[in-house]
mmCIF file of C-alpha atoms and ligand atoms in Angstrom:
data_model
loop_
_atom_site.group_PDB
_atom_site.id
_atom_site.type_symbol
_atom_site.label_atom_id
_atom_site.label_comp_id
_atom_site.label_asym_id
_atom_site.label_seq_id
_atom_site.Cartn_x
_atom_site.Cartn_y
_atom_site.Cartn_z
ATOM 1 C CA MET U 1 0.000 0.000 0.000
ATOM 2 C CA LYS U 2 1.311 3.447 -0.954
ATOM 3 C CA ARG U 3 -0.100 6.506 0.752
ATOM 4 C CA ILE U 4 -0.397 9.556 -1.451
ATOM 5 C CA SER U 5 -0.885 13.250 -0.866
ATOM 6 C CA ILE U 6 -2.078 15.236 -3.896
ATOM 7 C CA LEU U 7 -1.464 18.967 -4.126
ATOM 8 C CA GLY U 8 -3.756 20.438 -6.769
ATOM 9 C CA SER U 9 -6.282 17.599 -6.877
ATOM 10 C CA THR U 10 -8.968 19.379 -8.930
ATOM 11 C CA GLY U 11 -6.706 20.312 -11.851
ATOM 12 C CA SER U 12 -6.030 18.314 -14.978
ATOM 13 C CA ILE U 13 -3.183 16.206 -13.488
ATOM 14 C CA GLY U 14 -4.861 15.918 -10.071
ATOM 15 C CA THR U 15 -8.132 14.546 -11.422
ATOM 16 C CA GLN U 16 -6.323 12.092 -13.705
ATOM 17 C CA ALA U 17 -4.160 10.953 -10.785
ATOM 18 C CA LEU U 18 -7.339 10.218 -8.821
ATOM 19 C CA ASP U 19 -8.596 8.208 -11.829
ATOM 20 C CA VAL U 20 -5.413 6.139 -11.699
ATOM 21 C CA ILE U 21 -5.706 5.686 -7.929
ATOM 22 C CA ASN U 22 -9.373 4.758 -8.201
ATOM 23 C CA ASP U 23 -8.512 1.951 -10.618
ATOM 24 C CA CYS U 24 -5.882 0.412 -8.359
ATOM 25 C CA GLU U 25 -6.213 -1.126 -4.886
ATOM 26 C CA ASN U 26 -2.674 -0.359 -3.796
ATOM 27 C CA TYR U 27 -3.088 3.332 -3.115
ATOM 28 C CA GLU U 28 -4.583 5.341 -0.314
ATOM 29 C CA VAL U 29 -5.202 9.091 -0.541
ATOM 30 C CA VAL U 30 -4.149 10.809 2.701
ATOM 31 C CA ALA U 31 -4.324 14.479 1.694
ATOM 32 C CA LEU U 32 -5.863 16.637 -1.036
ATOM 33 C CA THR U 33 -5.571 20.330 -1.835
ATOM 34 C CA ALA U 34 -7.343 22.636 -4.267
ATOM 35 C CA ASN U 35 -7.263 26.371 -4.725
ATOM 36 C CA ASN U 36 -10.771 27.226 -5.891
ATOM 37 C CA ASN U 37 -12.976 24.380 -6.992
ATOM 38 C CA ILE U 38 -14.524 23.293 -3.706
ATOM 39 C CA ASP U 39 -17.504 21.605 -5.392
ATOM 40 C CA LEU U 40 -15.222 19.058 -6.996
ATOM 41 C CA LEU U 41 -13.004 18.930 -3.908
ATOM 42 C CA GLU U 42 -16.038 18.064 -1.773
ATOM 43 C CA LYS U 43 -16.838 15.120 -4.049
ATOM 44 C CA GLN U 44 -13.207 13.972 -3.930
ATOM 45 C CA ILE U 45 -13.173 14.155 -0.114
ATOM 46 C CA LYS U 46 -16.329 12.031 0.123
ATOM 47 C CA LYS U 47 -14.906 9.455 -2.244
ATOM 48 C CA PHE U 48 -11.292 9.201 -1.040
ATOM 49 C CA ASN U 49 -11.516 10.151 2.664
ATOM 50 C CA PRO U 50 -8.284 12.101 3.083
ATOM 51 C CA LYS U 51 -7.095 13.094 6.569
ATOM 52 C CA ILE U 52 -6.012 16.608 5.597
ATOM 53 C CA VAL U 53 -7.470 18.973 3.001
ATOM 54 C CA GLY U 54 -6.013 22.284 1.866
ATOM 55 C CA VAL U 55 -8.007 25.068 0.167
ATOM 56 C CA GLY U 56 -7.083 28.473 -1.273
ATOM 57 C CA ASN U 57 -8.484 30.749 1.433
ATOM 58 C CA GLU U 58 -10.297 30.788 4.806
ATOM 59 C CA GLU U 59 -13.648 31.698 3.240
ATOM 60 C CA LYS U 60 -13.573 28.525 1.128
ATOM 61 C CA ALA U 61 -12.335 26.499 4.099
ATOM 62 C CA ARG U 62 -15.341 27.641 6.168
ATOM 63 C CA LEU U 63 -17.767 26.812 3.375
ATOM 64 C CA LEU U 64 -16.258 23.366 2.981
ATOM 65 C CA ARG U 65 -16.366 22.680 6.749
ATOM 66 C CA GLU U 66 -20.064 23.572 6.759
ATOM 67 C CA ARG U 67 -20.802 21.267 3.861
ATOM 68 C CA LEU U 68 -18.863 18.354 5.292
ATOM 69 C CA ASP U 69 -20.372 18.782 8.742
ATOM 70 C CA ASN U 70 -19.587 15.523 10.547
ATOM 71 C CA ASN U 71 -16.628 14.501 8.453
ATOM 72 C CA LYS U 72 -13.424 14.147 10.461
ATOM 73 C CA VAL U 73 -11.227 15.746 7.813
ATOM 74 C CA ASP U 74 -8.929 18.588 8.867
ATOM 75 C CA ILE U 75 -9.449 21.570 6.517
ATOM 76 C CA ILE U 76 -6.640 24.123 6.381
ATOM 77 C CA SER U 77 -6.482 27.246 4.204
ATOM 78 C CA GLY U 78 -3.755 29.006 2.223
ATOM 79 C CA ILE U 79 -0.099 28.060 2.004
ATOM 80 C CA GLU U 80 -0.394 26.332 5.398
ATOM 81 C CA GLY U 81 -2.883 23.910 3.896
ATOM 82 C CA LEU U 82 -0.462 23.113 1.074
ATOM 83 C CA ILE U 83 2.431 22.639 3.500
ATOM 84 C CA SER U 84 0.379 20.450 5.857
ATOM 85 C CA ALA U 85 -0.601 18.237 2.925
ATOM 86 C CA ALA U 86 3.014 18.170 1.680
ATOM 87 C CA THR U 87 4.406 17.111 5.043
ATOM 88 C CA ILE U 88 1.631 14.888 6.431
ATOM 89 C CA ASN U 89 3.288 12.150 8.456
ATOM 90 C CA CYS U 90 1.662 9.136 6.883
ATOM 91 C CA ALA U 91 2.289 10.029 3.185
ATOM 92 C CA ASP U 92 4.868 8.063 1.179
ATOM 93 C CA ILE U 93 4.492 10.118 -2.004
ATOM 94 C CA VAL U 94 3.575 13.752 -2.525
ATOM 95 C CA LEU U 95 2.199 14.438 -5.991
ATOM 96 C CA ASN U 96 2.709 18.142 -6.611
ATOM 97 C CA SER U 97 0.390 19.149 -9.445
ATOM 98 C CA VAL U 98 -0.193 22.716 -8.329
ATOM 99 C CA VAL U 99 0.036 25.301 -11.131
ATOM 100 C CA GLY U 100 2.516 28.134 -10.653
ATOM 101 C CA MET U 101 5.203 29.417 -8.340
ATOM 102 C CA VAL U 102 3.076 28.602 -5.295
ATOM 103 C CA GLY U 103 4.223 24.988 -5.766
ATOM 104 C CA LEU U 104 7.864 25.678 -4.876
ATOM 105 C CA VAL U 105 7.708 25.979 -1.075
ATOM 106 C CA PRO U 106 5.484 22.874 -0.591
ATOM 107 C CA THR U 107 7.972 20.828 -2.654
ATOM 108 C CA LEU U 108 10.853 22.012 -0.444
ATOM 109 C CA GLU U 109 8.852 21.194 2.702
ATOM 110 C CA ALA U 110 7.938 17.734 1.372
ATOM 111 C CA ILE U 111 11.625 17.049 0.661
ATOM 112 C CA LYS U 112 12.559 18.140 4.185
ATOM 113 C CA SER U 113 9.977 15.604 5.445
ATOM 114 C CA LYS U 114 11.668 12.954 3.256
ATOM 115 C CA LYS U 115 8.652 12.292 1.026
ATOM 116 C CA THR U 116 9.165 10.876 -2.441
ATOM 117 C CA ILE U 117 8.136 13.634 -4.846
ATOM 118 C CA ALA U 118 6.028 12.934 -7.933
ATOM 119 C CA LEU U 119 6.562 16.244 -9.666
ATOM 120 C CA ALA U 120 4.149 17.895 -12.060
ATOM 121 C CA ASN U 121 4.693 21.476 -10.861
ATOM 122 C CA LYS U 122 7.102 23.015 -13.367
ATOM 123 C CA GLU U 123 7.992 26.087 -11.331
ATOM 124 C CA THR U 124 9.588 23.945 -8.625
ATOM 125 C CA LEU U 125 12.518 23.181 -10.916
ATOM 126 C CA VAL U 126 12.378 26.111 -13.324
ATOM 127 C CA ALA U 127 12.597 28.755 -10.597
ATOM 128 C CA GLY U 128 14.062 26.718 -7.761
ATOM 129 C CA GLY U 129 16.063 23.984 -9.527
ATOM 130 C CA GLU U 130 19.321 24.779 -7.803
ATOM 131 C CA ILE U 131 18.005 24.750 -4.227
ATOM 132 C CA VAL U 132 15.489 21.965 -4.786
ATOM 133 C CA THR U 133 17.964 19.485 -6.272
ATOM 134 C CA ARG U 134 20.587 20.346 -3.637
ATOM 135 C CA LEU U 135 18.106 19.679 -0.821
ATOM 136 C CA ALA U 136 16.816 16.485 -2.445
ATOM 137 C CA LYS U 137 20.381 15.174 -2.672
ATOM 138 C CA GLU U 138 21.091 16.084 0.923
ATOM 139 C CA LYS U 139 17.890 14.407 2.175
ATOM 140 C CA GLN U 140 18.278 11.490 -0.274
ATOM 141 C CA VAL U 141 14.807 12.106 -1.636
ATOM 142 C CA GLN U 142 13.853 10.970 -5.110
ATOM 143 C CA ILE U 143 12.053 13.311 -7.507
ATOM 144 C CA ILE U 144 10.037 11.316 -10.024
ATOM 145 C CA PRO U 145 8.797 13.281 -13.026
ATOM 146 C CA VAL U 146 5.132 13.215 -14.018
ATOM 147 C CA ASP U 147 5.289 15.323 -17.176
ATOM 148 C CA SER U 148 5.158 13.035 -20.224
ATOM 149 C CA GLU U 149 8.524 14.164 -21.678
ATOM 150 C CA HIS U 150 10.445 13.833 -18.431
ATOM 151 C CA SER U 151 8.771 10.558 -17.591
ATOM 152 C CA ALA U 152 9.884 9.316 -21.019
ATOM 153 C CA ILE U 153 13.503 10.334 -20.390
ATOM 154 C CA PHE U 154 13.364 8.902 -16.866
ATOM 155 C CA GLN U 155 12.290 5.584 -18.408
ATOM 156 C CA CYS U 156 14.864 5.727 -21.244
ATOM 157 C CA LEU U 157 17.658 6.375 -18.752
ATOM 158 C CA THR U 158 17.353 2.826 -17.431
ATOM 159 C CA SER U 159 19.107 1.759 -20.682
ATOM 160 C CA GLY U 160 22.512 3.214 -19.850
ATOM 161 C CA LYS U 161 24.755 4.965 -17.371
ATOM 162 C CA LYS U 162 24.888 8.704 -16.841
ATOM 163 C CA GLU U 163 28.371 8.987 -18.373
ATOM 164 C CA GLU U 164 27.090 7.145 -21.464
ATOM 165 C CA ILE U 165 24.502 9.818 -22.307
ATOM 166 C CA PHE U 166 25.272 11.771 -25.477
ATOM 167 C CA LYS U 167 22.171 13.966 -25.370
ATOM 168 C CA LEU U 168 18.549 14.160 -24.323
ATOM 169 C CA ILE U 169 15.969 14.744 -27.052
ATOM 170 C CA LEU U 170 12.799 16.399 -25.798
ATOM 171 C CA THR U 171 9.946 16.095 -28.253
ATOM 172 C CA ALA U 172 7.400 18.869 -28.783
ATOM 173 C CA SER U 173 4.107 18.745 -30.636
ATOM 174 C CA GLY U 174 4.719 22.260 -31.967
ATOM 175 C CA GLY U 175 1.389 23.445 -30.565
ATOM 176 C CA PRO U 176 -1.616 24.851 -32.446
ATOM 177 C CA PHE U 177 0.466 27.387 -34.410
ATOM 178 C CA ARG U 178 3.075 25.026 -35.861
ATOM 179 C CA GLY U 179 3.909 26.013 -39.452
ATOM 180 C CA LYS U 180 2.778 29.606 -38.999
ATOM 181 C CA ASN U 181 5.106 32.623 -39.276
ATOM 182 C CA SER U 182 5.393 35.793 -37.162
ATOM 183 C CA LYS U 183 2.996 37.632 -39.438
ATOM 184 C CA ASP U 184 0.351 34.902 -39.088
ATOM 185 C CA LEU U 185 0.637 35.180 -35.303
ATOM 186 C CA GLU U 186 -0.089 38.913 -35.172
ATOM 187 C CA ASN U 187 -3.804 38.574 -34.757
ATOM 188 C CA VAL U 188 -4.399 35.071 -33.381
ATOM 189 C CA SER U 189 -7.124 34.820 -30.754
ATOM 190 C CA LEU U 190 -7.202 33.307 -27.284
ATOM 191 C CA GLU U 191 -9.464 30.528 -28.570
ATOM 192 C CA ASP U 192 -6.937 29.642 -31.297
ATOM 193 C CA ALA U 193 -4.151 29.482 -28.712
ATOM 194 C CA LEU U 194 -6.155 27.203 -26.417
ATOM 195 C CA ALA U 195 -6.907 24.667 -29.157
ATOM 196 C CA HIS U 196 -4.060 22.208 -28.624
ATOM 197 C CA PRO U 197 -3.942 19.545 -31.351
ATOM 198 C CA ASN U 198 -3.151 16.502 -29.141
ATOM 199 C CA TRP U 199 -3.495 17.094 -25.426
ATOM 200 C CA VAL U 200 -6.367 18.385 -23.332
ATOM 201 C CA MET U 201 -4.702 20.483 -20.648
ATOM 202 C CA GLY U 202 -5.167 23.427 -18.314
ATOM 203 C CA LYS U 203 -5.296 26.933 -19.819
ATOM 204 C CA LYS U 204 -1.873 28.124 -18.641
ATOM 205 C CA ILE U 205 -0.031 25.151 -20.122
ATOM 206 C CA SER U 206 -2.098 25.336 -23.332
ATOM 207 C CA VAL U 207 -0.924 28.908 -23.953
ATOM 208 C CA ASP U 208 2.629 27.882 -22.997
ATOM 209 C CA SER U 209 2.422 25.146 -25.631
ATOM 210 C CA ALA U 210 1.277 27.640 -28.255
ATOM 211 C CA THR U 211 4.262 29.949 -27.544
ATOM 212 C CA LEU U 212 6.682 26.982 -27.095
ATOM 213 C CA MET U 213 7.510 28.409 -23.657
ATOM 214 C CA ASN U 214 6.281 25.091 -22.278
ATOM 215 C CA LYS U 215 9.112 23.323 -24.088
ATOM 216 C CA GLY U 216 11.586 25.920 -22.857
ATOM 217 C CA LEU U 217 10.476 25.362 -19.265
ATOM 218 C CA GLU U 218 10.764 21.612 -19.835
ATOM 219 C CA VAL U 219 14.363 21.985 -21.061
ATOM 220 C CA ILE U 220 15.205 23.802 -17.806
ATOM 221 C CA GLU U 221 13.415 21.133 -15.755
ATOM 222 C CA ALA U 222 15.282 18.367 -17.605
ATOM 223 C CA LYS U 223 18.600 20.033 -16.860
ATOM 224 C CA TRP U 224 17.920 19.884 -13.106
ATOM 225 C CA LEU U 225 16.054 16.579 -12.965
ATOM 226 C CA PHE U 226 18.728 14.664 -14.853
ATOM 227 C CA ASP U 227 21.721 16.832 -13.839
ATOM 228 C CA ILE U 228 22.796 17.447 -17.415
ATOM 229 C CA ASP U 229 24.282 20.442 -19.263
ATOM 230 C CA ILE U 230 21.690 22.459 -21.104
ATOM 231 C CA GLU U 231 23.796 22.211 -24.315
ATOM 232 C CA LYS U 232 23.153 18.469 -24.253
ATOM 233 C CA ILE U 233 19.377 18.880 -24.455
ATOM 234 C CA ASP U 234 17.807 19.114 -27.915
ATOM 235 C CA VAL U 235 14.227 19.940 -28.810
ATOM 236 C CA LEU U 236 12.633 18.057 -31.694
ATOM 237 C CA VAL U 237 9.192 18.879 -33.067
ATOM 238 C CA HIS U 238 7.132 15.705 -33.455
ATOM 239 C CA PRO U 239 3.520 16.670 -34.216
ATOM 240 C CA GLU U 240 2.010 13.220 -33.565
ATOM 241 C CA SER U 241 3.157 13.239 -29.878
ATOM 242 C CA ILE U 242 3.737 9.482 -29.874
ATOM 243 C CA ILE U 243 7.432 9.443 -28.980
ATOM 244 C CA HIS U 244 7.351 11.319 -25.684
ATOM 245 C CA SER U 245 11.124 11.920 -25.596
ATOM 246 C CA MET U 246 14.409 10.108 -26.221
ATOM 247 C CA VAL U 247 17.913 9.601 -24.927
ATOM 248 C CA GLU U 248 20.819 9.318 -27.339
ATOM 249 C CA TYR U 249 23.766 7.346 -25.955
ATOM 250 C CA ILE U 250 27.450 7.755 -26.876
ATOM 251 C CA ASP U 251 27.385 4.662 -29.116
ATOM 252 C CA GLY U 252 24.731 6.277 -31.345
ATOM 253 C CA SER U 253 21.829 4.251 -29.981
ATOM 254 C CA VAL U 254 18.703 6.299 -29.421
ATOM 255 C CA ILE U 255 16.166 4.987 -26.895
ATOM 256 C CA GLY U 256 12.688 6.474 -26.942
ATOM 257 C CA GLN U 257 9.500 5.955 -24.972
ATOM 258 C CA LEU U 258 6.318 5.665 -27.029
ATOM 259 C CA ALA U 259 2.695 5.622 -25.902
ATOM 260 C CA ILE U 260 -0.688 7.060 -26.757
ATOM 261 C CA HIS U 261 -1.064 10.636 -25.489
ATOM 262 C CA ASP U 262 -2.773 9.976 -22.201
ATOM 263 C CA MET U 263 -1.305 11.585 -19.081
ATOM 264 C CA ARG U 264 -2.561 8.697 -16.960
ATOM 265 C CA ILE U 265 0.364 6.623 -18.283
ATOM 266 C CA PRO U 266 3.163 8.842 -16.897
ATOM 267 C CA ILE U 267 1.112 9.586 -13.762
ATOM 268 C CA GLN U 268 0.670 5.871 -13.130
ATOM 269 C CA TYR U 269 4.382 5.226 -13.692
ATOM 270 C CA ALA U 270 5.345 7.963 -11.212
ATOM 271 C CA LEU U 271 3.080 6.405 -8.585
ATOM 272 C CA SER U 272 3.927 2.752 -9.222
ATOM 273 C CA TYR U 273 7.696 3.275 -9.824
ATOM 274 C CA PRO U 274 9.880 1.209 -9.767
ATOM 275 C CA LYS U 275 7.150 -1.256 -10.788
ATOM 276 C CA ARG U 276 4.883 -1.190 -13.822
ATOM 277 C CA LYS U 277 1.221 -2.000 -13.476
ATOM 278 C CA PHE U 278 -1.370 -3.253 -15.943
ATOM 279 C CA ASN U 279 -4.122 -0.861 -16.948
ATOM 280 C CA PHE U 280 -7.109 -0.797 -19.271
ATOM 281 C CA LEU U 281 -6.105 2.324 -21.227
ATOM 282 C CA ASN U 282 -6.125 2.198 -25.027
ATOM 283 C CA ARG U 283 -3.041 0.561 -26.523
ATOM 284 C CA LEU U 284 -0.704 2.221 -28.999
ATOM 285 C CA ASP U 285 -1.515 1.075 -32.539
ATOM 286 C CA LEU U 286 1.399 2.117 -34.763
ATOM 287 C CA ALA U 287 -0.054 0.514 -37.896
ATOM 288 C CA GLU U 288 -3.136 2.659 -37.439
ATOM 289 C CA ILE U 289 -1.000 5.819 -36.967
ATOM 290 C CA GLY U 290 1.034 4.873 -40.059
ATOM 291 C CA LYS U 291 3.866 7.375 -39.844
ATOM 292 C CA LEU U 292 5.691 9.583 -37.397
ATOM 293 C CA THR U 293 7.178 12.902 -38.536
ATOM 294 C CA PHE U 294 9.817 15.238 -37.166
ATOM 295 C CA GLU U 295 11.104 18.757 -37.776
ATOM 296 C CA LYS U 296 13.323 21.380 -36.162
ATOM 297 C CA PRO U 297 11.673 23.939 -33.887
ATOM 298 C CA ASP U 298 11.064 27.354 -35.471
ATOM 299 C CA ASN U 299 12.956 29.558 -33.006
ATOM 300 C CA LYS U 300 12.358 32.674 -35.068
ATOM 301 C CA THR U 301 8.570 32.497 -34.936
ATOM 302 C CA PHE U 302 8.522 31.185 -31.356
ATOM 303 C CA PRO U 303 11.205 33.147 -29.444
ATOM 304 C CA CYS U 304 10.008 31.903 -26.026
ATOM 305 C CA LEU U 305 11.966 28.664 -26.431
ATOM 306 C CA THR U 306 15.220 30.584 -26.912
ATOM 307 C CA LEU U 307 14.400 32.991 -24.065
ATOM 308 C CA ALA U 308 13.917 30.076 -21.672
ATOM 309 C CA ILE U 309 17.194 28.449 -22.673
ATOM 310 C CA GLN U 310 18.993 31.801 -22.379
ATOM 311 C CA SER U 311 17.601 32.306 -18.877
ATOM 312 C CA SER U 312 18.969 28.939 -17.838
ATOM 313 C CA THR U 313 22.380 29.606 -19.402
ATOM 314 C CA ILE U 314 22.554 32.899 -17.486
ATOM 315 C CA GLY U 315 21.375 31.027 -14.383
ATOM 316 C CA GLY U 316 20.943 32.399 -10.845
ATOM 317 C CA THR U 317 17.600 34.156 -10.448
ATOM 318 C CA MET U 318 17.054 34.641 -14.207
ATOM 319 C CA PRO U 319 14.914 31.505 -14.759
ATOM 320 C CA ALA U 320 12.676 32.587 -11.843
ATOM 321 C CA VAL U 321 12.298 35.989 -13.507
ATOM 322 C CA LEU U 322 11.476 34.407 -16.866
ATOM 323 C CA ASN U 323 8.970 32.103 -15.221
ATOM 324 C CA ALA U 324 7.216 34.851 -13.243
ATOM 325 C CA ALA U 325 7.071 37.183 -16.236
ATOM 326 C CA ASN U 326 5.610 34.343 -18.278
ATOM 327 C CA GLU U 327 2.973 33.519 -15.643
ATOM 328 C CA MET U 328 1.937 37.188 -15.594
ATOM 329 C CA VAL U 329 1.782 37.702 -19.349
ATOM 330 C CA VAL U 330 -0.069 34.435 -19.917
ATOM 331 C CA ASN U 331 -2.644 35.545 -17.350
ATOM 332 C CA MET U 332 -2.991 38.880 -19.100
ATOM 333 C CA PHE U 333 -3.383 37.118 -22.425
ATOM 334 C CA LEU U 334 -6.081 34.891 -20.894
ATOM 335 C CA GLN U 335 -7.845 38.062 -19.737
ATOM 336 C CA LYS U 336 -7.484 39.436 -23.284
ATOM 337 C CA ARG U 337 -5.445 42.392 -21.999
ATOM 338 C CA ILE U 338 -2.513 41.747 -24.328
ATOM 339 C CA MET U 339 -2.000 40.112 -27.727
ATOM 340 C CA PHE U 340 -0.334 36.765 -28.344
ATOM 341 C CA LYS U 341 2.594 38.457 -30.107
ATOM 342 C CA ASP U 342 3.248 40.616 -26.979
ATOM 343 C CA ILE U 343 4.059 37.561 -24.833
ATOM 344 C CA PRO U 344 7.735 37.044 -25.817
ATOM 345 C CA LYS U 345 8.399 40.788 -26.135
ATOM 346 C CA LEU U 346 7.274 41.501 -22.582
ATOM 347 C CA ILE U 347 9.245 38.580 -21.142
ATOM 348 C CA GLU U 348 12.409 39.619 -22.968
ATOM 349 C CA ASN U 349 11.986 43.191 -21.806
ATOM 350 C CA VAL U 350 11.741 42.117 -18.154
ATOM 351 C CA MET U 351 14.740 39.777 -18.464
ATOM 352 C CA ASN U 352 16.843 42.594 -19.945
ATOM 353 C CA SER U 353 16.279 44.805 -16.912
ATOM 354 C CA HIS U 354 16.977 42.149 -14.265
ATOM 355 C CA ASN U 355 20.114 42.225 -12.106
ATOM 356 C CA VAL U 356 20.860 38.539 -11.649
ATOM 357 C CA LEU U 357 21.656 37.131 -8.215
ATOM 358 C CA TYR U 358 23.831 34.028 -8.385
ATOM 359 C CA ASP U 359 23.679 31.042 -6.039
ATOM 360 C CA PRO U 360 20.260 32.314 -4.910
ATOM 361 C CA THR U 361 18.513 31.522 -1.640
ATOM 362 C CA LEU U 362 14.780 30.770 -1.509
ATOM 363 C CA GLU U 363 14.275 34.384 -0.416
ATOM 364 C CA ASP U 364 16.219 35.687 -3.479
ATOM 365 C CA ILE U 365 14.094 33.513 -5.763
ATOM 366 C CA LEU U 366 10.801 34.631 -4.239
ATOM 367 C CA GLN U 367 11.852 38.274 -4.382
ATOM 368 C CA SER U 368 12.992 38.058 -8.000
ATOM 369 C CA ASP U 369 9.656 36.445 -8.785
ATOM 370 C CA MET U 370 7.792 39.374 -7.189
ATOM 371 C CA TRP U 371 10.039 41.931 -8.895
ATOM 372 C CA SER U 372 9.388 40.319 -12.267
ATOM 373 C CA ARG U 373 5.620 40.382 -11.796
ATOM 374 C CA LYS U 374 5.712 44.080 -10.891
ATOM 375 C CA GLN U 375 7.871 44.814 -13.947
ATOM 376 C CA VAL U 376 5.303 43.183 -16.235
ATOM 377 C CA GLN U 377 2.537 45.175 -14.567
ATOM 378 C CA LYS U 378 4.440 48.427 -15.162
ATOM 379 C CA LEU U 379 5.223 47.621 -18.782
ATOM 380 C CA VAL U 380 1.619 46.753 -19.598
ATOM 381 C CA GLU U 381 0.259 49.850 -17.864
ATOM 382 C CA LEU U 382 2.673 52.012 -19.866
ATOM 383 C CA LYS U 383 1.383 50.648 -23.160
HETATM 384 MG MG1 LIG Q 401 5.024 18.122 -21.236
#
């Protein structure tokens, strides 16, 4: 029996993780957290009986306590709720599927409590990679990736030793605007950006896929997760999203992981690791698919990929600044306050005015994050 705490249980990854858990007898849910959606959270509590529940604010916590009346669950609001769920004594695994920078501190706290981390929160490694991986090493805690690309690499890495790796090849679908040029992107709408060809995902990550920032963030995550130089990580556009990523070894052998695009596969692997478990999901039918295609990423039309890699090469607090600026501009795009084409321009502008702090502390990272958000606000108000 594995006992699991899920941070962000009402989001896309959280709900699919509960699907996986529901279909398997070997898991017990001990904690759940959600920011906003207490209707769904209430249903999840009734079904899975967690001991601790975290919600976004005290108002929602009170509402939920009223609704659950006699239930023995402990409901805690705000960051404290997230931290309580991340550090709950009885959990073996903490699945962090929170969206945004708010996921960083709970990951650090879960590592301090020696929980195995199933990581779906990108910001943990993008903004805090240096301190998170250092702490995980010190506490001998394993971070198991949930994202399909990193799960693929994690699986491919069982084929060789670290010193035998030639490069990592992260695949990218190319998003809804693949094949378009900068001119085509001038007037694209929010609805166009949200229409991902292969995956059904949350709104933030859908926009990040349309700008290719998502792939940039994934390159940074891969660097920290697998402790590999960023120059040894390639991005390959593969529109069918069947090969989820690959590892090329020094002898020229390339090992890839293939599967249908269903996030329940990498989620299940993260939870069942080091074992594999049978499931009833659809099977990959390559004859039906017929052919797989590949192309280079178009860095000119999608500058966010280059910006992300640059931020990581610069290092220190720069990736946190990139990440925060991106979170802000994506939110503004979702609110239709800025255009799609403004996204990379605003991020680059903020990066150019940042004074990098090297070997950052958690405090430095959080402050750079705040600074970056304020910069975006200023720039957009000036427009
Ligand atoms: Mg991904």
